Amino acid sequence: MGVIFWTKGGNMEELPKIHFRDPQQWVQFGLLVLIALLVLIGCIGTGQHLADAQFIGPNELKRSVGQLESYAAEAQVIDNYSHNGEALRSYTEAYSSSLKKATDSVAEKLTDHAHDRNLSAKTAAVIAMANGLSAHLGQYIHQPTRQLPGAQASSHYYDTLSSRLQNLDESL
Amino acid sequence: MKKLLGIALGIMVALGGFIDIGDLVFNTQAGSAFGYQLLWVVPIGVLGIMVFTEMSGRVASVTGEPVFAIIRRHYGPRLGWFTLVGSMILNILTCAAEIGGVALALQLLTDLPYHLLILMALLALVVLVWKLPFQGIERLFGFMGLGLLTLLIAALKLHPDWSGVGHGFVPRLMSPGGNQLDYWYFAVGILAATFMPYEVYFYSSGAIEEKWKPHKDMIENRMNTVIGYILGGAVIAGIIVMSAELMRPKSINPEFIGTAMLGPLVTLGKAGLIIAILGAIFAIGGAAIETCFSGAYNLSQFLGWKWGKKNLPLKVPAFTISWLAIFVLSAGIILTGIDPISLTEDAVIFSVLVMPFSYWPIFKLARNRRAMGEFTNKRLANVLGWIYLVVIVAVSVAAVPLQLITNKGQL
């Protein structure tokens, strides 16, 4: 049995018709409802996740320290390749700018949100380290002449920062 | 040479489908978090998408029907509309993310502001799509996207532990030493990205654009899917290995496109970095065109408008307005400041909605002897088709809960 169908670039085309049996359509409908429900639950869950993130507890602080460790490690690689002139200037600036924004956002989150009182000293230390890293990253963006601090000084800075972040991470 | 140029559609679809802006970062994260452990997901996904893409190309060349015409006919108005709306949202969100991704990649090569680069990316995409024929688009974006092979070369130059790599290709249900939910979040995420339905929308419509004929072009169809997806899969595996070697020991949790480019920089220097960034621009640009055109194809095929890039733009006004509108709307979304990388991860919600509804009718029609004649699925295609339909449904059901429970792999 054929059916006139209207595809193929708008041309009329006679093609064999394929029927779906009723039970299959029911299965499809059930699947649709299930997936719609999952999405709905998902939306609610996301809202809750966002609400939970407003308070800085040990887990959130640990996560922030982990982020800073990662940004510092990335900054160190960029720094190595900026000093020996192998990285593109635009790449260094754009990448550093992304890292700086992310670092600032970590510092902002820790500053703005309420936190566990027992963690005040550690939170303040993380904020200070984030601000220091942000300032360091700013040098790659704001000094187009590449008058960066010496390679040795930079390397020492990142090594110290990574070590301090690692110690903090382990203490949380 | 002609045969080589003929596989551009497969390469563009595979690179744009596998390696969009979100996947570049996502796979780098997977390698950093789990080392080689998730490599096994790549060949599983590659084989599955090969099976369904080949089927969609075969069905398109035999029946002249692209995916959304089949969906319209098989589901009827209600489910058809649902699938159309879901796929349109997915295409627009993903296209928005890709335009943002092109701007982010361009920013690595220029000193220009991000918002200006979004507008420049939009303009460049519209002009190229308007001016170039379909084959020109697929060749430019497909072959230039191969610059991403530098990521694979970087992985090889980092001298990976081959025994570990080999073990990584052995599927395992649990991650030794890792968080199990995060492990499955990344495994399901890699599979979900592999099965993004816009790949088959674009591929099957592309087959009709290129006027594939059943007897003449079946080999080209198979070459496209096999070579295209093997290349795409190799790049994904390369990203995971590169990240396992370079990022994991330094505790880097990649969040930026710049991080994914560290591999070529460290191993190949400035030239490697430039080639990788150019590859990313074209692969992500290809994904933007793929998603935008998928939206326009789906709409036109569902509503019965005349469509096709093979026609002059003014001869198919509704189709032309559709792709122009999708590009502009997508650029508008990304100009609001939404992070393109997060947006691709959120768009997965809509991909899981439409994924089973997109693949099932292709499989159904490919098995229909009356419609497909001698090109009906053989036994192997049927067995693989059933297995992968189960995988696709499982991925659809698991993707969103895992995304939420793990807070996008950040447990």
Coordinates of C-alpha atoms in Angstrom, one line a residue:
Chain A
M1 CA 0.0 0.0 0.0
G2 CA 1.4 3.4 -0.9
V3 CA 1.0 6.9 0.4
I4 CA 1.5 10.3 -1.2
F5 CA 4.2 11.9 0.9
W6 CA 5.5 15.4 0.8
T7 CA 9.2 15.2 1.4
K8 CA 12.3 15.0 -0.8
G9 CA 12.9 18.7 -1.4
G10 CA 9.2 19.4 -1.6
N11 CA 8.6 16.9 -4.4
M12 CA 5.6 14.6 -4.2
E13 CA 6.8 11.1 -3.7
E14 CA 5.0 7.8 -3.5
L15 CA 6.5 5.6 -0.7
P16 CA 5.3 2.5 1.1
K17 CA 3.5 3.3 4.3
I18 CA 4.7 1.8 7.6
H19 CA 2.2 1.4 10.4
F20 CA 3.0 1.5 14.1
R21 CA 1.0 -0.9 16.2
D22 CA -0.9 0.5 19.2
P23 CA 1.2 -1.2 22.0
Q24 CA 4.3 0.4 20.6
Q25 CA 2.7 3.8 20.7
W26 CA 1.8 3.3 24.3
V27 CA 5.4 2.4 25.1
Q28 CA 6.6 5.5 23.4
F29 CA 4.1 7.6 25.3
G30 CA 5.3 6.0 28.6
L31 CA 8.8 6.7 27.7
L32 CA 7.9 10.3 27.0
V33 CA 6.2 10.8 30.4
L34 CA 9.2 9.2 32.1
I35 CA 11.7 11.4 30.5
A36 CA 9.6 14.5 31.1
L37 CA 9.4 13.6 34.8
L38 CA 13.2 13.1 34.9
V39 CA 13.7 16.6 33.4
L40 CA 11.3 18.1 35.9
I41 CA 13.1 16.5 38.8
G42 CA 16.3 17.7 37.2
C43 CA 15.2 21.3 37.2
I44 CA 14.2 21.1 40.8
G45 CA 17.4 19.4 41.8
T46 CA 19.5 22.1 40.0
G47 CA 17.6 24.8 42.0
Q48 CA 18.5 23.0 45.2
H49 CA 22.1 22.6 44.3
L50 CA 22.3 26.3 43.7
A51 CA 20.7 27.0 47.1
D52 CA 23.1 24.6 48.8
A53 CA 26.0 26.4 47.3
Q54 CA 25.2 29.6 49.2
F55 CA 26.7 28.4 52.4
I56 CA 30.5 27.7 52.6
G57 CA 31.1 24.5 54.6
P58 CA 34.2 22.3 54.5
N59 CA 33.2 20.6 51.3
E60 CA 32.6 23.8 49.4
L61 CA 35.9 25.2 50.8
K62 CA 37.7 22.1 49.8
R63 CA 36.2 22.4 46.3
S64 CA 37.4 26.0 46.1
V65 CA 40.9 25.0 47.1
G66 CA 40.8 22.3 44.4
Q67 CA 39.8 24.9 41.8
L68 CA 42.6 27.2 42.9
E69 CA 45.1 24.4 42.8
S70 CA 44.0 23.7 39.2
Y71 CA 44.2 27.3 38.2
A72 CA 47.6 27.7 39.8
A73 CA 48.9 24.7 37.9
E74 CA 47.6 26.0 34.6
A75 CA 49.1 29.4 35.3
Q76 CA 52.4 27.8 35.9
V77 CA 52.4 26.1 32.6
I78 CA 51.4 29.3 30.8
D79 CA 54.2 31.1 32.7
N80 CA 56.8 28.6 31.6
Y81 CA 55.9 29.0 28.0
S82 CA 55.5 32.8 28.2
H83 CA 59.0 33.1 29.5
N84 CA 60.6 31.1 26.8
G85 CA 58.5 32.8 24.1
E86 CA 56.8 29.7 22.8
A87 CA 53.2 30.6 23.5
L88 CA 51.2 33.0 21.3
R89 CA 50.7 36.3 23.0
S90 CA 47.0 36.3 22.3
Y91 CA 46.7 32.7 23.7
T92 CA 48.5 33.7 26.9
E93 CA 46.3 36.8 27.4
A94 CA 43.0 35.1 26.6
Y95 CA 43.8 32.0 28.7
S96 CA 45.1 34.0 31.6
S97 CA 42.1 36.3 31.4
S98 CA 39.8 33.2 31.7
L99 CA 41.8 31.9 34.7
K100 CA 41.8 35.3 36.3
K101 CA 38.0 35.6 36.0
A102 CA 37.5 32.1 37.5
T103 CA 39.9 32.9 40.3
D104 CA 38.1 36.2 41.1
S105 CA 34.8 34.3 41.1
V106 CA 36.2 31.8 43.7
A107 CA 37.4 34.7 45.9
E108 CA 34.1 36.5 45.4
K109 CA 32.1 33.5 46.4
L110 CA 34.1 32.9 49.5
T111 CA 33.9 36.6 50.5
D112 CA 30.2 37.0 49.8
H113 CA 28.7 33.9 51.2
A114 CA 28.2 32.9 54.8
H115 CA 30.7 30.3 56.0
D116 CA 31.3 27.9 58.8
R117 CA 32.8 29.9 61.8
N118 CA 35.3 27.1 62.5
L119 CA 36.7 27.7 59.0
S120 CA 37.1 31.5 59.2
A121 CA 40.9 31.4 59.3
K122 CA 41.2 28.9 56.5
T123 CA 38.6 30.7 54.4
A124 CA 40.5 34.0 54.9
A125 CA 43.7 32.2 53.8
V126 CA 42.1 30.8 50.7
I127 CA 40.7 34.3 49.8
A128 CA 44.2 35.8 50.2
M129 CA 45.7 33.1 48.0
A130 CA 43.0 33.6 45.4
N131 CA 43.6 37.4 45.4
G132 CA 47.4 36.8 45.0
L133 CA 46.9 34.4 42.1
S134 CA 44.5 36.8 40.5
A135 CA 47.0 39.6 40.7
H136 CA 49.8 37.4 39.3
L137 CA 47.5 36.3 36.4
G138 CA 46.8 40.0 35.7
Q139 CA 50.4 40.5 34.8
Y140 CA 50.1 38.3 31.7
I141 CA 47.1 40.4 30.6
H142 CA 48.1 43.9 31.4
Q143 CA 51.8 43.8 30.4
P144 CA 51.8 43.5 26.7
T145 CA 55.5 44.2 26.6
R146 CA 56.0 41.0 28.5
Q147 CA 57.9 42.6 31.3
L148 CA 57.0 39.7 33.6
P149 CA 58.7 38.9 36.8
G150 CA 61.8 36.7 36.3
A151 CA 61.2 33.0 35.4
Q152 CA 62.8 31.9 38.6
A153 CA 60.7 34.2 40.9
S154 CA 57.6 33.1 39.1
S155 CA 58.4 29.5 39.4
H156 CA 59.1 29.9 43.1
Y157 CA 55.7 31.7 43.5
Y158 CA 53.7 28.9 41.9
D159 CA 55.6 26.2 43.7
T160 CA 54.9 27.9 47.1
L161 CA 51.3 28.5 46.2
S162 CA 50.7 25.0 45.1
S163 CA 52.3 23.6 48.2
R164 CA 50.2 25.8 50.5
L165 CA 47.0 24.9 48.7
Q166 CA 47.9 21.3 48.9
N167 CA 48.5 21.5 52.6
L168 CA 45.2 23.3 53.0
D169 CA 43.4 20.7 50.9
E170 CA 44.7 17.9 53.1
S171 CA 43.7 19.7 56.3
L172 CA 40.1 20.0 55.2
Chain B
M1 CA 41.2 12.1 -4.9
K2 CA 37.5 12.3 -5.7
K3 CA 36.8 9.5 -3.2
L4 CA 38.9 11.4 -0.6
L5 CA 37.0 14.6 -1.1
G6 CA 33.8 12.6 -0.9
I7 CA 34.3 11.7 2.7
A8 CA 34.2 15.4 3.8
L9 CA 30.5 15.0 4.9
G10 CA 31.4 12.2 7.3
I11 CA 34.5 14.0 8.7
M12 CA 32.5 17.2 9.2
V13 CA 29.6 15.4 10.9
A14 CA 31.9 13.3 13.0
L15 CA 34.2 16.2 14.1
G16 CA 31.3 18.6 14.6
G17 CA 29.3 15.9 16.4
F18 CA 32.1 14.6 18.6
I19 CA 34.3 17.6 19.2
D20 CA 32.2 20.7 19.8
I21 CA 33.2 23.3 22.4
G22 CA 31.7 21.3 25.3
D23 CA 33.3 18.0 24.2
L24 CA 36.7 19.6 24.0
V25 CA 36.6 20.5 27.6
F26 CA 34.5 17.6 28.7
N27 CA 36.9 14.9 27.4
T28 CA 39.9 16.8 28.8
Q29 CA 38.1 16.7 32.2
A30 CA 37.4 13.0 31.8
G31 CA 41.1 12.3 31.1
S32 CA 42.2 14.5 34.0
A33 CA 39.8 12.9 36.5
F34 CA 40.1 9.2 35.5
G35 CA 43.2 8.9 33.4
Y36 CA 42.9 6.2 30.7
Q37 CA 39.9 4.5 32.5
L38 CA 37.2 5.9 30.2
L39 CA 38.9 5.1 26.9
W40 CA 36.6 2.0 26.5
V41 CA 33.6 4.3 26.1
V42 CA 35.0 5.8 22.9
P43 CA 34.9 2.7 20.6
I44 CA 31.6 1.7 22.0
G45 CA 30.1 5.1 21.1
V46 CA 31.9 5.3 17.7
L47 CA 30.6 1.9 16.6
G48 CA 27.0 2.8 17.7
I49 CA 27.0 6.2 15.9
M50 CA 28.5 4.6 12.8
V51 CA 25.7 2.0 12.7
F52 CA 23.0 4.6 12.9
T53 CA 24.6 7.2 10.7
E54 CA 25.2 4.6 8.0
M55 CA 21.6 3.5 8.3
S56 CA 20.3 7.1 8.0
G57 CA 22.5 7.7 4.9
R58 CA 21.3 4.4 3.4
V59 CA 17.6 5.2 4.1
A60 CA 18.0 8.7 2.7
S61 CA 19.6 7.5 -0.5
V62 CA 17.1 4.6 -1.1
T63 CA 13.8 6.3 0.0
G64 CA 14.7 9.9 -0.5
E65 CA 13.6 10.5 3.0
P66 CA 15.7 12.4 5.5
V67 CA 15.2 11.7 9.3
F68 CA 12.6 14.3 10.1
A69 CA 10.3 13.3 7.2
I70 CA 10.5 9.8 8.6
I71 CA 9.7 11.0 12.1
R72 CA 6.7 13.0 10.8
R73 CA 5.3 10.0 9.1
H74 CA 5.9 7.4 11.7
Y75 CA 5.0 9.3 14.9
G76 CA 2.1 11.3 13.5
P77 CA 1.4 14.8 14.7
R78 CA 1.6 14.6 18.5
L79 CA 4.9 12.7 19.0
G80 CA 6.2 14.3 15.8
W81 CA 5.6 17.8 17.2
F82 CA 7.2 16.8 20.5
T83 CA 10.3 15.5 18.8
L84 CA 10.4 18.6 16.5
V85 CA 10.2 21.0 19.4
G86 CA 12.7 19.1 21.5
S87 CA 15.1 18.9 18.6
M88 CA 14.7 22.6 17.7
I89 CA 15.5 23.6 21.3
L90 CA 18.5 21.3 21.3
N91 CA 19.7 22.6 17.9
I92 CA 19.3 26.3 18.9
L93 CA 21.0 25.9 22.3
T94 CA 23.9 23.9 20.8
C95 CA 24.3 26.3 17.9
A96 CA 24.4 29.2 20.4
A97 CA 27.1 27.3 22.4
E98 CA 29.1 26.6 19.2
I99 CA 29.0 30.3 18.1
G100 CA 30.3 31.2 21.5
G101 CA 32.9 28.4 21.2
V102 CA 34.1 29.8 17.8
A103 CA 34.4 33.2 19.5
L104 CA 36.4 31.7 22.4
A105 CA 38.7 29.9 20.1
L106 CA 39.2 33.0 17.9
Q107 CA 40.1 34.9 21.1
L108 CA 43.0 32.6 21.5
L109 CA 44.3 33.9 18.2
T110 CA 43.4 37.5 18.4
D111 CA 43.3 40.2 21.1
L112 CA 39.7 41.2 20.3
P113 CA 36.9 41.4 22.8
Y114 CA 34.7 38.3 23.1
H115 CA 31.4 39.9 22.2
L116 CA 32.8 41.5 19.1
L117 CA 34.2 38.0 18.1
I118 CA 30.7 36.5 18.6
L119 CA 29.4 39.0 16.0
M120 CA 32.3 38.4 13.7
A121 CA 31.8 34.6 14.0
L122 CA 28.1 35.0 13.2
L123 CA 28.9 37.2 10.2
A124 CA 31.6 34.8 8.9
L125 CA 29.3 31.8 9.3
V126 CA 26.4 33.4 7.5
V127 CA 28.5 34.7 4.6
L128 CA 30.3 31.3 4.2
V129 CA 27.0 29.3 4.3
W130 CA 25.3 31.8 1.9
K131 CA 28.2 31.8 -0.6
L132 CA 29.5 28.2 -0.5
P133 CA 27.8 25.2 -2.0
F134 CA 27.0 22.4 0.3
Q135 CA 30.1 20.4 -0.7
G136 CA 32.2 23.5 -0.2
I137 CA 31.0 23.9 3.3
E138 CA 31.6 20.3 4.3
R139 CA 35.0 20.2 2.7
L140 CA 36.2 23.5 4.3
F141 CA 34.9 22.7 7.8
G142 CA 35.6 19.0 7.6
F143 CA 39.2 19.1 6.4
M144 CA 40.2 22.2 8.3
G145 CA 38.8 20.6 11.4
L146 CA 41.4 17.9 11.0
G147 CA 43.8 20.4 12.6
L148 CA 42.5 18.8 15.8
L149 CA 44.5 15.8 15.0
T150 CA 47.3 17.8 16.7
L151 CA 45.6 16.7 20.0
L152 CA 46.2 13.1 19.0
I153 CA 49.8 13.8 18.0
A154 CA 50.3 15.6 21.3
A155 CA 49.0 12.5 23.1
L156 CA 51.5 10.3 21.2
K157 CA 54.3 12.7 21.9
L158 CA 53.7 12.6 25.6
H159 CA 54.8 9.0 25.5
P160 CA 51.7 7.4 27.2
D161 CA 51.9 4.2 29.2
W162 CA 50.7 1.9 26.5
S163 CA 49.9 -0.9 28.9
G164 CA 47.6 1.6 30.8
V165 CA 46.1 2.7 27.5
G166 CA 45.4 -0.9 26.6
H167 CA 43.7 -1.5 29.9
G168 CA 41.7 1.7 29.4
F169 CA 40.0 0.1 26.4
V170 CA 38.7 -2.8 28.5
P171 CA 35.2 -1.9 29.7
R172 CA 34.9 -1.8 33.5
L173 CA 31.8 -1.1 35.6
M174 CA 33.7 0.5 38.5
S175 CA 36.5 2.9 38.6
P176 CA 39.4 1.7 40.7
G177 CA 40.0 4.4 43.3
G178 CA 37.7 7.0 41.7
N179 CA 34.2 8.2 42.6
Q180 CA 31.8 5.8 40.9
L181 CA 29.1 8.3 40.2
D182 CA 31.5 10.8 38.6
Y183 CA 32.9 7.9 36.6
W184 CA 29.5 7.0 35.2
Y185 CA 28.7 10.7 34.7
F186 CA 31.7 11.0 32.4
A187 CA 31.0 7.6 30.7
V188 CA 27.4 8.5 30.0
G189 CA 28.4 12.1 29.0
I190 CA 30.9 10.8 26.4
L191 CA 28.2 8.4 25.0
A192 CA 25.5 11.1 25.0
A193 CA 27.8 13.5 23.1
T194 CA 28.5 10.7 20.6
F195 CA 24.8 10.1 19.9
M196 CA 23.8 13.7 19.5
P197 CA 20.9 13.4 17.2
Y198 CA 21.7 16.4 15.0
E199 CA 24.5 14.3 13.5
V200 CA 22.0 12.0 11.8
Y201 CA 19.6 14.9 10.9
F202 CA 22.5 16.7 9.1
Y203 CA 24.0 13.6 7.6
S204 CA 20.8 12.2 6.1
S205 CA 19.8 15.6 4.8
G206 CA 23.4 16.0 3.4
A207 CA 23.0 12.6 1.6
I208 CA 19.9 14.1 -0.1
E209 CA 21.7 17.4 -0.8
E210 CA 24.5 15.4 -2.5
K211 CA 21.9 13.3 -4.4
W212 CA 23.2 10.0 -3.3
K213 CA 21.9 7.0 -5.2
P214 CA 21.5 3.5 -3.7
H215 CA 23.8 1.5 -6.0
K216 CA 26.3 4.2 -6.8
D217 CA 26.9 5.8 -3.4
M218 CA 26.6 3.1 -0.8
I219 CA 30.4 2.7 -0.7
E220 CA 30.8 6.5 -0.2
N221 CA 28.1 6.3 2.6
R222 CA 30.1 3.6 4.4
M223 CA 33.5 5.3 3.9
N224 CA 32.0 8.5 5.2
T225 CA 30.7 6.9 8.4
V226 CA 33.7 4.6 9.0
I227 CA 36.6 7.0 8.2
G228 CA 34.8 10.1 9.6
Y229 CA 33.9 8.5 12.9
I230 CA 37.2 6.7 13.3
L231 CA 39.0 10.1 12.9
G232 CA 36.6 11.7 15.4
G233 CA 37.0 8.8 17.9
A234 CA 40.8 8.9 17.5
V235 CA 40.8 12.6 18.4
I236 CA 38.5 12.0 21.4
A237 CA 40.8 9.2 22.6
G238 CA 43.8 11.5 21.9
I239 CA 42.3 14.2 24.1
I240 CA 41.7 11.7 27.0
V241 CA 45.2 10.3 26.8
M242 CA 46.8 13.8 26.4
S243 CA 44.8 15.0 29.5
A244 CA 45.7 11.8 31.5
E245 CA 49.4 12.5 30.8
L246 CA 49.5 16.2 31.1
M247 CA 46.7 17.4 33.3
R248 CA 46.1 14.6 35.8
P249 CA 49.6 14.6 37.3
K250 CA 49.3 18.4 37.9
S251 CA 45.8 18.1 39.4
I252 CA 44.4 20.3 36.6
N253 CA 40.6 20.2 36.3
P254 CA 40.1 21.7 32.9
E255 CA 37.3 24.3 32.5
F256 CA 38.5 26.3 29.5
I257 CA 39.2 25.8 25.8
G258 CA 42.7 27.1 26.4
T259 CA 43.5 24.2 28.7
A260 CA 42.7 21.7 26.0
M261 CA 45.2 23.5 23.8
L262 CA 48.0 23.0 26.3
G263 CA 48.8 19.6 24.9
P264 CA 49.8 20.9 21.4
L265 CA 51.6 23.8 22.9
V266 CA 53.7 21.7 25.2
T267 CA 54.6 19.0 22.7
L268 CA 54.5 20.8 19.3
G269 CA 55.3 24.4 20.3
K270 CA 53.8 27.5 18.7
A271 CA 53.0 25.9 15.3
G272 CA 51.2 23.0 16.9
L273 CA 49.2 25.5 19.1
I274 CA 48.1 27.5 16.0
I275 CA 47.1 24.4 14.0
A276 CA 45.1 23.1 17.0
I277 CA 43.3 26.4 17.5
L278 CA 42.5 26.6 13.8
G279 CA 41.3 23.0 13.9
A280 CA 39.1 23.9 16.9
I281 CA 37.7 27.0 15.1
F282 CA 36.7 25.0 12.1
A283 CA 35.4 21.9 14.0
I284 CA 33.3 24.1 16.3
G285 CA 32.2 26.3 13.3
G286 CA 31.2 23.0 11.5
A287 CA 29.2 22.1 14.6
A288 CA 27.5 25.5 14.5
I289 CA 26.5 25.0 10.9
E290 CA 25.5 21.4 11.5
T291 CA 23.2 22.4 14.4
C292 CA 21.8 25.4 12.6
F293 CA 21.1 23.5 9.4
S294 CA 19.7 20.6 11.3
G295 CA 17.1 23.0 12.8
A296 CA 16.2 24.4 9.4
Y297 CA 16.1 20.9 7.8
N298 CA 13.9 19.5 10.5
L299 CA 11.5 22.4 10.4
S300 CA 11.3 22.3 6.6
Q301 CA 11.0 18.5 6.3
F302 CA 8.3 18.4 9.1
L303 CA 6.2 21.2 7.6
G304 CA 6.7 20.2 4.0
W305 CA 8.6 23.3 2.9
K306 CA 10.9 23.1 -0.1
W307 CA 14.4 22.8 1.3
G308 CA 18.0 22.3 0.5
K309 CA 21.3 24.2 0.2
K310 CA 21.5 22.8 -3.4
N311 CA 18.8 25.4 -4.3
L312 CA 19.5 29.1 -4.6
P313 CA 18.6 30.8 -1.2
L314 CA 15.7 32.8 -2.7
K315 CA 14.2 29.7 -4.3
V316 CA 13.7 28.1 -0.9
P317 CA 12.8 31.2 1.1
A318 CA 11.3 29.5 4.2
F319 CA 14.4 27.2 4.5
T320 CA 16.7 30.2 4.1
I321 CA 14.9 32.3 6.6
S322 CA 14.9 29.3 9.0
W323 CA 18.7 28.9 9.0
L324 CA 19.3 32.7 9.1
A325 CA 16.9 33.0 12.0
I326 CA 18.5 30.1 13.9
F327 CA 21.9 31.7 13.5
V328 CA 20.8 35.1 14.7
L329 CA 18.7 33.7 17.6
S330 CA 21.7 31.5 18.7
A331 CA 24.1 34.5 18.5
G332 CA 21.5 36.5 20.5
I333 CA 21.4 33.8 23.2
I334 CA 25.2 33.6 23.6
L335 CA 25.5 37.4 23.6
T336 CA 23.6 37.5 26.8
G337 CA 26.7 36.2 28.5
I338 CA 25.8 32.5 29.0
D339 CA 28.9 30.3 29.3
P340 CA 29.1 28.3 26.0
I341 CA 30.7 25.3 27.8
S342 CA 28.0 25.0 30.4
L343 CA 25.4 25.5 27.8
T344 CA 26.4 22.4 25.8
E345 CA 26.3 20.4 29.0
D346 CA 22.8 21.8 29.8
A347 CA 21.6 21.1 26.2
V348 CA 22.1 17.4 26.9
I349 CA 18.8 17.5 28.7
F350 CA 17.1 18.2 25.4
S351 CA 19.2 15.7 23.5
V352 CA 18.1 12.9 25.8
L353 CA 14.5 13.9 25.2
V354 CA 14.8 13.5 21.5
M355 CA 17.5 10.9 21.2
P356 CA 15.4 7.7 21.3
F357 CA 12.6 9.3 19.2
S358 CA 15.2 10.2 16.5
Y359 CA 17.0 6.8 16.2
W360 CA 14.0 4.4 16.5
P361 CA 12.2 5.4 13.2
I362 CA 15.5 5.2 11.3
F363 CA 16.1 1.7 12.5
K364 CA 12.5 0.8 11.9
L365 CA 12.6 2.0 8.3
A366 CA 16.1 0.5 7.6
R367 CA 14.6 -2.9 8.6
N368 CA 11.6 -2.5 6.3
R369 CA 12.2 -4.7 3.3
R370 CA 9.3 -3.2 1.3
A371 CA 10.7 0.3 1.6
M372 CA 14.4 -0.6 1.4
G373 CA 14.4 -3.6 -1.0
E374 CA 17.9 -5.1 -1.4
F375 CA 19.3 -2.4 0.9
T376 CA 17.4 -3.6 4.0
N377 CA 19.5 -4.1 7.1
K378 CA 21.4 -7.3 7.2
R379 CA 21.5 -9.4 10.3
L380 CA 24.6 -7.7 11.8
A381 CA 23.0 -4.2 11.4
N382 CA 19.9 -5.5 13.0
V383 CA 21.7 -7.0 16.0
L384 CA 23.8 -3.9 16.5
G385 CA 20.8 -1.6 16.0
W386 CA 18.9 -3.4 18.8
I387 CA 21.9 -3.3 21.1
Y388 CA 22.5 0.3 20.5
L389 CA 18.9 1.3 20.9
V390 CA 19.0 -0.2 24.4
V391 CA 22.3 1.8 25.0
I392 CA 20.6 5.0 23.7
V393 CA 17.6 4.6 25.9
A394 CA 19.8 3.8 28.9
V395 CA 22.0 6.9 28.2
S396 CA 18.8 9.0 27.9
V397 CA 17.4 7.9 31.2
A398 CA 20.8 8.1 33.1
A399 CA 22.2 11.3 31.7
V400 CA 20.2 14.0 33.5
P401 CA 20.1 12.3 36.9
L402 CA 23.8 11.7 36.8
Q403 CA 24.4 15.3 35.8
L404 CA 22.4 16.5 38.8
I405 CA 23.6 14.0 41.4
T406 CA 27.3 14.6 40.6
N407 CA 26.8 18.4 40.0
K408 CA 28.4 17.9 36.6
G409 CA 31.1 15.5 37.7
Q410 CA 32.2 17.6 40.6
L411 CA 31.5 15.2 43.5

